[in-house]
Amino acid sequence: MPAEYQLEEEVIDLGKYWLVLKRRWLPASAVFLLVFLTATLAAFLKPSIYQSQGTLRIKESQSGLTELDLGGISPLSGDSSPLDTEIETILSVPVLQAVLKQLKLTDDNGEALRIFDFEEQLTVKKARAGDVIELSYKSEDPSEAALVINTLMQIYLADNLRVNRLEASSAREYIDQELPKTREKIEKLEEQLRRFKETNQVVSIDKEAEVAVEAVIKLAEKINEAQGRAITAQTQSNSLRQQLGIDKQQSIASTTLSQSPGVQVVLQKLQEVESQLALEGTRLTPENPIIQDLQDQAAVLRSTLQTRVGETLGAASSPSGTGQLQVGELQQRATSELVRFESERLAAEQVALALSNTQANFQQRTAAIPALEKQLRQLVRDVEISQEIYANLIRKLQEIQVLEQQNLGNARILSPALVPDEPIAPRKLLYIFSGFVLGSLLAFGVALLLDARDKSVKTLEDIKALFSDYTMLGVIPAIEGVQSKIKAKGASVSADVKRELYVRDTPNSPPSEAVRMVQSNLKYLNSDKPLKVIVMTSGIPSEGKSTASANLAMAMAELGQKVLLVDADLRRPVQHRTWEILNRIGLSDVLVGEATLDEAIQEGEPNVDVLTAGVLPPNPSALIDSDHMADLLKEFSQRYRYVIIDSPPLSAAADTLTLSRMADGLLLVVRPGVAETGSVALSKDLLKQPGHNLLGVIANGVTADQQPSYSAYYYSYDQRNHEDTDDSSSGNDVAVQSNGHLKD
């Protein structure tokens, strides 16, 4: 379904464009003919242009220099093309001036051809493949075209050879100047490299880094071993101290005193005196001279012992009693073991410390190696680059000396220019076809532009779009369109088709059927309250609202309904001419009290009464907007089944808005091609005000150009209708009397 809908919408859009072209065919045709004829004349009047073409091949330079390429095609950057450089050389001013000077080319006026005009006819470009350049020149003279290309290629080759020789000489001079500088630079760099190795004691920095790493690893292993021995000795020492109940200092002091002869002799004597004093104390009193003498000896020995201990250990390390001055053999051995373990621990710690210092030195050297290596590589690289440059300069100098003795260039003629046989321009068919296409596009654009500038409502689709919020009650075809369509199909047409009361005079015509459809749709608009008083109006004049009012009244009367048609347009009334009746007495006379309704109402057709406008008043709005008018409408609704009020256009007067508030509803007649978007917008704004009941919209006077599919259906139906009518008429003619009534 979406695809079908999209296809249908595209067809409708194409139809709209076709309608635009039909509406604007005259200016569009003028634009198309102007462009097409101009292109055709240009194709036949423009002189023939010939083009000759030649090719050049660009080859690599034989020198191969890095900085001084002798005519080579190596690009200076990745974005540039060597062929582009050669093309710019060919198009350079000196080369082109040399060609103009040698050939003495002139323009159409016989004056010397300017270089800018010469460049316009000359084309130089790269070929599709290979290192080939294509040159072409356009001229009205085929011989001249070939001569220009051949001369240009010869001048370019001569200039290329001259430039190559000049570049070779310049390159040799440059190398002669650079060789001493490069040699001096190499010597300086080699001296810097030698001083660097001597200063940093570098022989083979890669080997040194490998040895240093291995030494650090081995030292780490030895440090771990020494630290292990120290931890083992520390563990054994702690175990012995716990067994002896002394700390490390006490064990050292006890071992030292037990091994000191001076201390042990005094200690032995002191013990003997103390033993004797204890023995004598058991049988003698303390005042006994023997006891006192022994006590004096013991005091002297203690003092002597204290002095010797202090001399052996130092005053700060003297033991507090004599128990520590003499130990047993087992304790002495344990104490000796404790001292040995402490010595081993201290020795292991000293070894680990020494190894750590050595390891730190190796690590410091290892950390400095990358920086030394970077500096060394930079110096070596500089020396190698300089030596390579020097060697290249020597080699290129020898090549340039050989090239200077040769006449070589980097370009040659691949294909000379030949005299062309056929012109390349103008291409007449292409000109004509281009004129046709361009003329068609411009014509279509002009039609669209003119149509866009036209503010009128052009088609039925435009009306539906503008009044999308309202009901479309009917589409009334144009009576002129019906007549022309019937004539085009070969059917006979009565003059009555042109009459305004087509519902009466041509009851089977498409406009008549369309009005009956409007009348039928009105019956179902409001089922709760039947419509009786209906106001008909339009946005602007000439949209056919008066004709539509008269025919709608006639269509209602055909159903046997009593209808009153009131001409309330007190400024430009037309109903009296439509019905061909007198307008001496009418609505204005009734409103001012100069006549009664019975006197003013006239019979137009059976079941159709017409109240004309009457004498035109100086102030129509005051009469319409009065209580008398409201009372008249109530009386009309009591007398008649339908009351059709033909009111002025909305843009012309306020009478319609006044009547709309009094009536049951309002019908808006819109005619495509006459109505404008501004008037439509104004009508919608006015009718949006409170008190107005817009029943719907009637599209009036729709032609085939404004809605082809709709009109084609009606016209084909109407043609068959006419054929049937002609067959059954039996030669009866219809005459129109002066009063507008039909009689056999």
XYZ file of C-alpha atoms in Angstrom:
744
model
C 0.000 0.000 0.000
C 2.698 2.631 0.783
C 4.392 2.016 -2.568
C 1.103 2.381 -4.456
C 0.276 5.540 -2.608
C 3.685 7.011 -3.362
C 3.326 6.173 -7.069
C -0.082 7.792 -7.220
C 1.238 10.914 -5.535
C 4.079 11.201 -8.061
C 1.608 10.938 -10.964
C -0.463 13.735 -9.457
C 2.637 15.898 -9.143
C 3.485 15.332 -12.807
C -0.063 16.311 -13.685
C 0.343 19.542 -11.760
C 3.495 20.365 -13.719
C 1.685 19.639 -16.974
C -1.095 22.001 -15.947
C 1.487 24.677 -15.173
C 2.923 24.306 -18.671
C -0.521 24.493 -20.230
C -1.329 27.654 -18.294
C 2.001 29.292 -19.175
C 2.504 27.831 -22.621
C 2.955 31.160 -24.371
C 5.959 32.550 -22.390
C 7.391 29.042 -22.033
C 7.201 28.514 -25.796
C 8.811 31.893 -26.423
C 11.744 31.053 -24.124
C 12.147 27.591 -25.649
C 12.127 28.909 -29.227
C 14.583 31.680 -28.359
C 17.110 29.292 -26.803
C 16.633 26.543 -29.381
C 16.929 28.889 -32.379
C 19.947 30.614 -30.854
C 21.714 27.277 -30.382
C 20.793 26.167 -33.905
C 22.082 29.399 -35.453
C 25.275 29.137 -33.421
C 25.785 25.578 -34.697
C 25.561 26.658 -38.352
C 27.209 30.091 -38.123
C 30.185 29.282 -35.911
C 33.412 28.673 -37.906
C 35.032 25.235 -37.965
C 37.745 24.612 -35.402
C 40.581 22.120 -35.986
C 42.756 20.552 -33.317
C 46.202 19.013 -33.717
C 47.892 16.935 -31.019
C 51.418 15.758 -30.183
C 53.016 13.887 -27.263
C 56.248 14.164 -25.294
C 57.878 11.489 -23.149
C 59.692 12.529 -19.995
C 62.409 10.131 -18.783
C 64.475 9.769 -15.623
C 67.656 11.804 -15.251
C 70.859 9.797 -15.702
C 72.686 11.537 -12.866
C 70.499 10.350 -10.000
C 71.662 13.085 -7.626
C 69.893 13.426 -4.288
C 69.826 17.217 -4.076
C 70.859 18.267 -7.578
C 68.647 16.367 -10.027
C 69.808 17.314 -13.515
C 66.474 17.609 -15.284
C 65.053 14.550 -13.559
C 61.381 13.990 -12.822
C 61.727 13.081 -9.148
C 59.233 15.141 -7.104
C 60.377 17.375 -4.275
C 57.448 16.328 -2.049
C 54.862 13.573 -1.895
C 52.069 15.904 -3.023
C 53.772 17.161 -6.183
C 53.999 15.400 -9.537
C 57.100 15.704 -11.738
C 54.940 15.780 -14.860
C 53.048 18.765 -13.418
C 56.376 20.572 -13.164
C 57.185 19.879 -16.796
C 53.697 21.004 -17.855
C 54.210 24.297 -16.026
C 57.552 24.641 -17.770
C 55.929 24.188 -21.180
C 53.263 26.772 -20.276
C 55.797 29.234 -18.914
C 55.860 32.715 -20.377
C 59.367 32.503 -21.952
C 58.517 29.305 -23.874
C 55.164 30.630 -25.122
C 56.690 33.977 -26.092
C 59.376 32.161 -28.085
C 56.665 30.264 -30.013
C 54.688 33.438 -30.746
C 57.836 35.244 -31.845
C 58.953 32.453 -34.152
C 55.569 31.814 -35.805
C 54.355 35.441 -35.736
C 50.772 34.411 -34.981
C 48.018 37.022 -35.366
C 44.411 37.340 -34.224
C 41.292 37.990 -36.331
C 42.151 41.694 -36.535
C 45.632 41.025 -37.935
C 47.367 42.094 -34.713
C 49.963 40.039 -32.850
C 48.300 37.278 -30.872
C 48.362 37.932 -27.142
C 49.796 35.277 -24.870
C 46.512 34.975 -22.930
C 44.554 34.275 -26.127
C 47.234 31.792 -27.152
C 46.888 29.927 -23.822
C 43.114 29.627 -24.304
C 43.621 27.609 -27.490
C 46.503 25.542 -26.084
C 45.992 22.460 -23.889
C 48.830 20.644 -22.086
C 47.967 17.699 -19.841
C 49.210 14.344 -18.586
C 48.332 11.234 -20.526
C 46.269 8.541 -18.870
C 49.254 6.199 -18.418
C 53.028 6.522 -18.428
C 55.312 9.538 -18.191
C 53.736 11.163 -21.244
C 52.494 14.717 -21.784
C 49.844 15.511 -24.401
C 49.874 18.890 -26.199
C 46.999 20.122 -28.378
C 46.169 23.402 -30.117
C 42.900 24.643 -31.656
C 42.799 26.843 -34.715
C 40.623 27.600 -37.706
C 43.620 26.686 -39.891
C 44.513 22.962 -39.572
C 48.103 23.544 -40.779
C 48.615 26.254 -38.216
C 47.379 23.929 -35.427
C 49.982 21.273 -36.303
C 52.757 23.853 -36.787
C 52.158 25.418 -33.364
C 52.421 22.071 -31.550
C 55.583 20.971 -33.365
C 57.245 24.346 -32.827
C 56.296 24.355 -29.144
C 57.779 20.876 -28.612
C 61.039 21.828 -30.373
C 61.440 25.004 -28.314
C 60.715 23.097 -25.113
C 63.310 20.396 -25.934
C 65.951 23.020 -26.703
C 65.205 24.827 -23.473
C 65.264 21.532 -21.564
C 68.707 20.666 -22.943
C 70.045 24.124 -22.109
C 68.712 23.900 -18.565
C 70.208 20.422 -18.102
C 73.654 21.648 -19.167
C 73.358 24.643 -16.893
C 72.332 22.456 -13.992
C 75.271 20.114 -14.596
C 77.730 23.000 -14.455
C 76.088 24.397 -11.351
C 76.132 20.967 -9.726
C 79.866 20.508 -10.434
C 80.692 23.903 -8.953
C 78.595 23.117 -5.920
C 80.341 19.762 -5.359
C 83.787 21.348 -5.746
C 82.852 23.755 -2.939
C 81.301 21.104 -0.718
C 84.079 18.491 -0.861
C 86.610 20.372 1.365
C 83.872 21.319 3.822
C 82.657 17.731 4.069
C 86.212 16.393 4.553
C 86.882 18.912 7.323
C 83.598 18.001 8.979
C 84.514 14.286 8.950
C 87.846 15.001 10.654
C 86.161 17.037 13.392
C 83.580 14.339 14.031
C 86.209 11.601 14.216
C 88.201 13.665 16.751
C 85.067 14.146 18.877
C 84.448 10.375 18.798
C 88.010 9.608 19.916
C 87.867 12.090 22.842
C 84.527 10.705 23.936
C 85.882 7.130 24.142
C 88.943 8.227 26.079
C 87.026 10.387 28.538
C 84.395 7.756 29.320
C 86.770 4.783 29.051
C 84.611 3.214 26.350
C 86.067 0.393 24.274
C 83.063 -1.728 23.457
C 80.038 -0.279 25.153
C 77.789 -3.195 24.226
C 80.237 -5.723 25.738
C 80.720 -3.539 28.807
C 76.975 -3.362 29.391
C 76.728 -7.164 29.135
C 79.608 -7.693 31.636
C 78.202 -5.129 34.060
C 74.811 -6.803 34.093
C 76.377 -10.212 34.744
C 78.530 -8.779 37.581
C 75.485 -7.181 39.229
C 73.664 -10.509 39.089
C 76.621 -12.465 40.589
C 77.172 -9.860 43.330
C 73.506 -10.085 44.211
C 73.909 -13.848 44.668
C 76.999 -13.419 46.909
C 75.248 -10.736 48.964
C 72.376 -13.113 49.507
C 74.808 -15.838 50.648
C 76.631 -13.512 53.127
C 73.318 -12.223 54.476
C 72.250 -15.881 54.931
C 75.375 -16.685 56.944
C 74.874 -13.613 59.128
C 71.271 -14.600 59.799
C 72.368 -18.180 60.716
C 75.059 -16.940 63.146
C 72.592 -14.487 64.649
C 70.081 -17.312 65.230
C 72.651 -19.574 66.966
C 73.962 -16.697 69.079
C 70.449 -15.856 70.278
C 69.881 -19.506 71.236
C 73.092 -19.682 73.387
C 72.317 -16.392 75.105
C 68.925 -17.728 76.105
C 70.587 -20.862 77.575
C 73.210 -18.875 79.545
C 70.740 -16.204 80.623
C 73.072 -13.374 79.684
C 73.063 -10.913 76.938
C 75.714 -10.432 74.346
C 77.831 -7.940 76.391
C 77.741 -10.063 79.483
C 78.848 -13.158 77.612
C 81.765 -11.295 76.101
C 82.807 -9.837 79.489
C 82.547 -13.224 81.268
C 84.677 -14.925 78.663
C 87.270 -12.169 78.805
C 87.614 -12.233 82.658
C 87.767 -16.033 82.852
C 90.683 -15.992 80.452
C 92.568 -13.168 82.280
C 95.372 -14.643 84.608
C 95.704 -11.506 86.794
C 92.008 -11.445 87.528
C 91.828 -15.186 88.244
C 94.808 -15.147 90.700
C 93.314 -12.301 92.776
C 89.923 -13.991 92.545
C 91.349 -17.286 93.833
C 93.008 -15.574 96.812
C 89.843 -13.692 97.617
C 87.881 -16.916 97.620
C 90.396 -18.535 99.977
C 90.208 -15.600 102.443
C 86.410 -15.607 102.309
C 86.352 -19.403 102.962
C 88.709 -18.992 105.957
C 86.662 -16.049 107.252
C 83.536 -18.161 107.085
C 85.215 -21.005 108.908
C 86.618 -18.806 111.699
C 83.305 -17.010 111.999
C 81.765 -20.228 113.271
C 83.961 -20.341 116.343
C 85.155 -16.752 116.904
C 83.311 -13.576 117.624
C 83.341 -10.690 115.144
C 85.545 -8.585 117.502
C 88.237 -11.214 117.415
C 91.475 -9.908 115.895
C 91.687 -12.928 113.592
C 88.224 -12.194 112.161
C 89.056 -8.535 111.701
C 92.373 -9.364 110.054
C 90.640 -11.736 107.607
C 88.033 -9.076 106.856
C 90.772 -6.535 106.108
C 92.489 -8.992 103.742
C 89.205 -9.694 101.967
C 88.564 -5.931 101.518
C 92.049 -5.407 100.071
C 91.635 -8.348 97.677
C 88.237 -7.054 96.539
C 89.686 -3.660 95.839
C 92.568 -5.209 93.905
C 90.148 -7.444 91.972
C 87.974 -4.478 91.069
C 90.966 -2.591 89.820
C 92.164 -5.453 87.587
C 88.682 -6.073 86.217
C 88.425 -2.417 85.360
C 91.772 -2.545 83.635
C 90.671 -5.619 81.661
C 87.119 -4.584 80.674
C 86.974 -0.922 81.431
C 85.173 0.809 84.296
C 81.796 0.857 82.513
C 81.864 -2.866 81.884
C 82.955 -4.068 85.357
C 80.763 -6.868 86.766
C 78.741 -6.172 89.826
C 79.768 -9.356 91.660
C 82.399 -12.032 91.646
C 80.051 -14.682 90.320
C 80.782 -13.649 86.790
C 84.576 -13.588 87.244
C 84.930 -17.307 87.292
C 82.826 -19.795 85.333
C 82.847 -23.515 84.818
C 84.388 -25.344 81.930
C 81.030 -26.106 80.251
C 79.853 -22.567 80.625
C 83.170 -21.330 79.361
C 82.855 -23.459 76.214
C 79.305 -22.214 75.615
C 80.453 -18.677 76.064
C 83.268 -19.246 73.585
C 80.788 -20.604 71.042
C 78.643 -17.542 71.570
C 81.571 -15.298 70.886
C 82.446 -17.302 67.753
C 78.939 -16.989 66.419
C 78.977 -13.250 66.972
C 82.281 -13.024 65.178
C 80.917 -14.986 62.238
C 77.828 -12.732 62.102
C 79.949 -9.600 62.125
C 82.222 -11.007 59.444
C 79.269 -11.997 57.228
C 77.709 -8.543 57.607
C 80.995 -6.899 56.660
C 81.235 -9.082 53.547
C 77.615 -8.288 52.548
C 78.266 -4.564 53.006
C 81.398 -4.697 50.866
C 79.604 -6.648 48.158
C 76.679 -4.155 48.229
C 79.061 -1.255 47.672
C 80.629 -3.063 44.741
C 77.196 -3.841 43.335
C 76.156 -0.173 43.644
C 79.219 0.852 41.646
C 78.349 -1.599 38.874
C 74.707 -0.446 38.875
C 75.767 3.181 38.634
C 77.929 2.330 35.644
C 75.132 0.301 34.074
C 72.689 3.220 34.488
C 75.101 5.554 32.736
C 75.623 3.174 29.794
C 72.374 4.149 27.843
C 73.320 7.833 27.839
C 76.883 6.997 26.829
C 75.583 4.610 24.194
C 73.235 7.301 22.777
C 76.026 9.853 22.567
C 78.367 7.273 21.042
C 75.801 6.222 18.419
C 75.081 9.844 17.521
C 78.782 10.508 17.026
C 79.223 7.308 14.999
C 76.138 8.130 12.921
C 77.369 11.639 12.174
C 80.705 10.243 11.093
C 79.081 7.597 8.866
C 76.670 10.114 7.262
C 79.445 12.548 6.560
C 81.571 9.772 5.063
C 78.639 8.636 2.904
C 77.969 12.185 1.711
C 81.627 12.589 0.910
C 81.673 9.351 -1.065
C 78.493 10.355 -2.958
C 79.928 13.735 -3.808
C 83.072 12.109 -5.202
C 80.990 9.669 -7.283
C 78.547 12.345 -8.548
C 81.395 14.664 -9.424
C 82.746 12.021 -11.773
C 79.253 11.483 -13.302
C 78.685 15.212 -13.814
C 82.031 15.596 -15.504
C 80.903 12.936 -17.993
C 77.434 14.517 -18.449
C 78.921 17.919 -19.184
C 80.497 16.439 -22.279
C 77.171 15.020 -23.562
C 74.096 16.649 -25.203
C 71.404 14.805 -23.211
C 67.981 15.927 -22.062
C 65.233 14.193 -20.149
C 62.479 14.638 -22.799
C 61.892 13.501 -26.375
C 59.100 13.730 -28.950
C 56.991 10.590 -28.800
C 54.497 11.601 -31.513
C 54.694 14.745 -33.670
C 51.574 16.766 -34.469
C 49.809 15.966 -37.744
C 47.544 18.209 -39.833
C 43.924 17.292 -38.877
C 41.399 16.390 -41.567
C 38.136 16.872 -39.674
C 37.110 19.780 -37.426
C 36.294 19.138 -33.779
C 33.844 22.013 -33.463
C 31.170 23.042 -33.750
C 29.279 19.773 -33.194
C 26.015 20.759 -34.758
C 23.920 17.931 -33.394
C 25.295 18.539 -29.918
C 24.526 22.247 -30.206
C 21.002 21.553 -31.386
C 20.405 18.918 -28.731
C 21.857 21.187 -26.038
C 19.641 24.013 -27.235
C 16.635 21.708 -27.069
C 17.467 20.526 -23.527
C 18.435 23.962 -22.241
C 15.422 25.588 -23.889
C 13.127 22.996 -22.356
C 14.602 23.499 -18.897
C 14.453 27.283 -19.143
C 10.921 27.187 -20.513
C 9.850 24.919 -17.682
C 11.613 27.165 -15.178
C 9.953 30.289 -16.577
C 6.572 28.577 -16.411
C 7.160 27.586 -12.800
C 8.400 31.066 -11.923
C 5.428 32.806 -13.512
C 3.068 30.335 -11.906
C 4.682 30.886 -8.522
C 4.316 34.655 -8.880
C 0.640 34.233 -9.727
C -1.267 34.444 -6.440
C -4.498 33.038 -7.855
C -5.897 29.668 -6.819
C -5.200 27.634 -9.922
C -6.566 24.120 -9.520
C -9.169 22.152 -7.642
C -6.390 20.546 -5.625
C -5.321 24.015 -4.466
C -8.865 24.701 -3.252
C -8.967 21.396 -1.376
C -5.626 22.142 0.242
C -6.637 25.667 1.288
C -9.977 24.491 2.697
C -8.806 21.162 4.085
C -10.672 21.837 7.345
C -14.010 22.317 5.562
C -16.369 20.121 3.568
C -16.133 20.173 -0.214
C -19.835 20.052 -1.147
C -19.406 19.941 -4.898
C -17.372 20.719 -8.002
C -19.201 22.583 -10.769
C -17.519 22.368 -14.201
C -17.273 25.459 -16.364
C -20.077 25.638 -18.938
C -17.585 26.904 -21.564
C -15.418 23.873 -20.946
C -18.384 21.578 -21.443
C -19.160 23.177 -24.783
C -15.603 23.043 -26.084
C -15.144 19.454 -24.947
C -18.348 18.326 -26.637
C -17.341 20.090 -29.863
C -13.949 18.416 -29.769
C -15.660 15.026 -29.622
C -17.956 15.805 -32.576
C -21.232 16.162 -30.678
C -23.854 18.815 -31.501
C -24.064 21.676 -29.032
C -27.065 23.866 -28.344
C -26.646 27.582 -27.792
C -28.464 27.130 -24.493
C -25.372 25.523 -23.023
C -23.988 29.020 -22.557
C -26.975 30.235 -20.513
C -26.586 30.993 -16.801
C -29.588 28.877 -15.738
C -28.059 25.667 -17.032
C -30.032 23.522 -14.564
C -33.174 24.682 -16.294
C -31.909 24.976 -19.868
C -29.470 22.032 -20.035
C -30.662 19.700 -17.294
C -28.376 16.838 -18.377
C -25.158 18.862 -18.559
C -22.281 18.247 -16.124
C -22.751 21.625 -14.361
C -26.421 20.772 -13.746
C -25.550 17.399 -12.273
C -22.865 19.000 -10.099
C -25.386 21.491 -8.671
C -27.788 18.660 -7.897
C -24.932 16.925 -6.052
C -24.441 20.063 -3.938
C -28.184 20.135 -3.203
C -28.035 16.449 -2.213
C -25.032 16.969 0.088
C -26.783 19.856 1.843
C -29.618 17.574 2.916
C -27.269 15.487 5.082
C -25.180 18.209 6.685
C -27.366 18.705 9.750
C -29.878 15.994 10.599
C -30.961 17.576 13.926
C -32.009 20.942 12.517
C -32.904 21.155 8.820
C -31.308 23.957 6.861
C -33.680 26.569 5.551
C -31.956 29.945 5.211
C -28.636 29.619 3.340
C -26.317 32.502 2.460
C -24.139 32.112 -0.620
C -21.021 34.266 -1.074
C -17.497 34.296 -2.436
C -14.177 35.861 -1.511
C -14.003 38.305 -4.409
C -16.291 39.209 -7.353
C -16.514 37.138 -10.569
C -16.331 33.754 -8.841
C -19.872 32.862 -9.992
C -21.692 32.858 -6.638
C -24.831 34.519 -8.164
C -25.049 31.933 -10.960
C -24.452 29.125 -8.456
C -27.203 30.566 -6.210
C -29.722 30.674 -9.060
C -28.964 27.141 -10.222
C -28.992 25.742 -6.668
C -32.430 27.278 -6.186
C -33.536 25.706 -9.482
C -32.170 22.295 -8.452
C -34.091 22.456 -5.145
C -37.281 23.463 -6.956
C -37.025 20.429 -9.266
C -37.632 18.244 -6.190
C -40.948 19.990 -5.563
C -39.606 22.229 -2.775
C -40.776 25.816 -2.500
C -37.666 28.014 -2.823
C -37.101 31.750 -2.442
C -34.026 33.324 -4.050
C -33.151 36.664 -2.437
C -30.753 39.032 -4.183
C -29.135 40.683 -1.112
C -26.289 42.250 -3.075
C -27.596 45.836 -2.845
C -24.517 47.180 -4.610
C -24.221 45.054 -7.777
C -27.385 42.943 -8.131
C -27.557 40.455 -11.038
C -30.430 38.054 -10.279
C -32.980 40.111 -12.220
C -30.818 39.749 -15.372
C -30.295 36.046 -14.720
C -34.033 35.406 -14.446
C -34.881 38.117 -17.008
C -37.350 39.873 -14.704
C -37.860 43.492 -13.696
C -36.036 45.116 -10.765
C -38.375 48.027 -10.042
C -39.393 46.715 -6.610
C -37.196 44.538 -4.458
C -35.566 43.868 -1.077
C -34.491 47.470 -0.438
C -38.063 48.709 -0.990
C -39.421 46.163 1.489
C -36.792 47.083 4.124
C -37.612 50.793 3.947
C -41.379 50.099 3.940
C -42.031 51.271 0.381
C -43.476 47.901 -0.675
C -44.789 44.662 0.757
C -43.367 41.195 0.248
C -46.200 40.147 -1.962
C -45.566 43.140 -4.201
C -41.807 42.570 -4.358
C -41.574 38.779 -4.791
C -41.747 37.595 -8.412
C -42.049 34.120 -9.842
C -38.972 32.991 -11.707
C -39.901 29.376 -12.387
C -42.412 26.984 -10.909
C -41.538 26.569 -7.188
C -38.903 29.312 -7.498
C -39.707 32.834 -6.309
C -37.189 35.629 -6.731
C -36.826 38.720 -4.551
C -34.649 41.112 -6.497
C -32.475 43.795 -4.923
C -34.740 46.668 -5.828
C -33.664 50.283 -5.878
C -30.015 50.590 -4.824
C -29.888 52.388 -1.421
C -27.165 54.869 -0.401
C -26.263 52.782 2.702
C -26.914 49.084 2.078
C -25.195 47.918 5.292
C -27.637 49.836 7.475
C -30.595 48.142 5.793
C -29.078 44.657 6.019
C -28.018 45.036 9.650
C -31.493 45.850 10.932
C -34.227 44.155 12.910
C -36.499 44.394 9.904
C -34.108 42.202 7.925
C -34.031 39.613 10.722
C -37.818 39.601 10.824
C -37.973 39.160 7.065
C -35.714 36.105 7.249
C -37.964 34.545 9.884
C -40.978 35.188 7.685
C -39.145 33.745 4.661
C -38.363 30.543 6.580
C -42.041 30.154 7.447
C -43.251 30.593 3.856
C -40.571 28.575 2.002
C -38.758 25.303 2.433
C -35.465 26.856 1.337
C -34.312 30.469 1.246
C -31.188 31.114 -0.856
C -29.602 34.526 -0.220
C -27.223 35.839 -2.865
C -24.927 38.112 -0.774
C -21.989 40.372 -1.741
C -18.410 39.016 -1.756
C -16.708 38.923 1.652
C -13.976 41.323 0.538
C -16.488 43.866 -0.829
C -18.824 44.503 2.119
C -19.724 43.455 5.638
C -23.306 42.588 4.600
C -22.457 38.899 4.161
C -21.140 38.534 7.731
C -24.309 40.175 9.035
C -26.549 37.879 6.996
C -24.457 34.846 8.027
C -25.273 35.420 11.692
C -28.990 35.580 10.865
C -29.055 32.511 8.574
C -28.741 28.795 9.269
C -25.498 28.499 7.350
C -23.224 29.883 4.669
C -21.865 28.425 1.425
C -18.559 29.756 0.069
C -18.121 29.668 -3.719
C -14.486 29.537 -4.903
C -13.493 29.659 -8.564
C -9.996 28.481 -9.562
C -8.213 30.968 -11.758
C -10.175 33.862 -10.210
C -9.808 33.398 -6.453
C -6.517 34.502 -4.892
C -4.686 33.103 -1.924
C -5.011 36.443 -0.155
C -8.774 36.567 -0.586
C -9.066 32.935 0.529
C -7.058 33.638 3.665
C -9.174 36.725 4.386
C -12.392 34.731 3.902
C -11.227 31.998 6.281
C -10.230 34.543 8.922
C -13.553 36.355 8.688
C -15.614 33.164 8.871
C -13.687 31.920 11.916
C -15.354 34.625 13.988
C -18.156 33.501 16.328
C -21.678 33.296 14.900
C -20.781 32.011 11.427
C -21.656 28.500 10.293
C -19.678 27.703 7.154
C -21.516 24.703 5.727
C -18.897 23.968 3.084
C -17.125 25.049 -0.078
C -18.286 24.844 -3.698
C -15.656 24.816 -6.436
C -17.241 26.653 -9.349
C -16.241 26.997 -12.991
C -13.612 24.219 -12.927
C -12.091 23.679 -16.374
C -10.291 20.676 -17.811
C -6.935 22.382 -17.308
C -7.694 22.940 -13.642
C -8.698 19.336 -12.929
C -8.303 17.058 -15.971
C -9.387 13.763 -14.470
C -12.558 15.197 -12.920
C -13.572 17.152 -15.991
C -12.803 14.314 -18.386
C -15.282 12.104 -16.567
C -18.038 14.727 -16.777
C -17.321 15.601 -20.399
C -17.389 12.002 -21.585
C -20.590 11.460 -19.638
C -22.072 14.637 -21.094
C -21.194 13.603 -24.640
C -23.088 10.320 -24.268
C -25.925 12.290 -22.719
C -26.096 14.592 -25.750
C -26.068 11.691 -28.147
C -28.983 10.080 -26.329
C -30.832 13.403 -26.294
C -30.286 13.967 -30.007
C -31.623 10.514 -30.802
C -34.811 11.042 -28.801
C -35.498 14.673 -29.651
C -37.322 13.846 -32.959
C -36.470 17.241 -34.307
C -38.168 19.269 -31.594
C -36.509 22.641 -31.078
C -36.354 24.679 -27.921
C -37.018 28.409 -28.153
C -36.205 30.959 -25.479
C -38.819 33.639 -24.948
C -38.040 37.162 -23.920
C -39.178 36.540 -20.366
C -36.689 33.642 -19.987
C -39.276 30.810 -19.811
C -38.951 27.715 -21.946
C -41.753 26.751 -24.331
C -42.128 23.963 -26.844
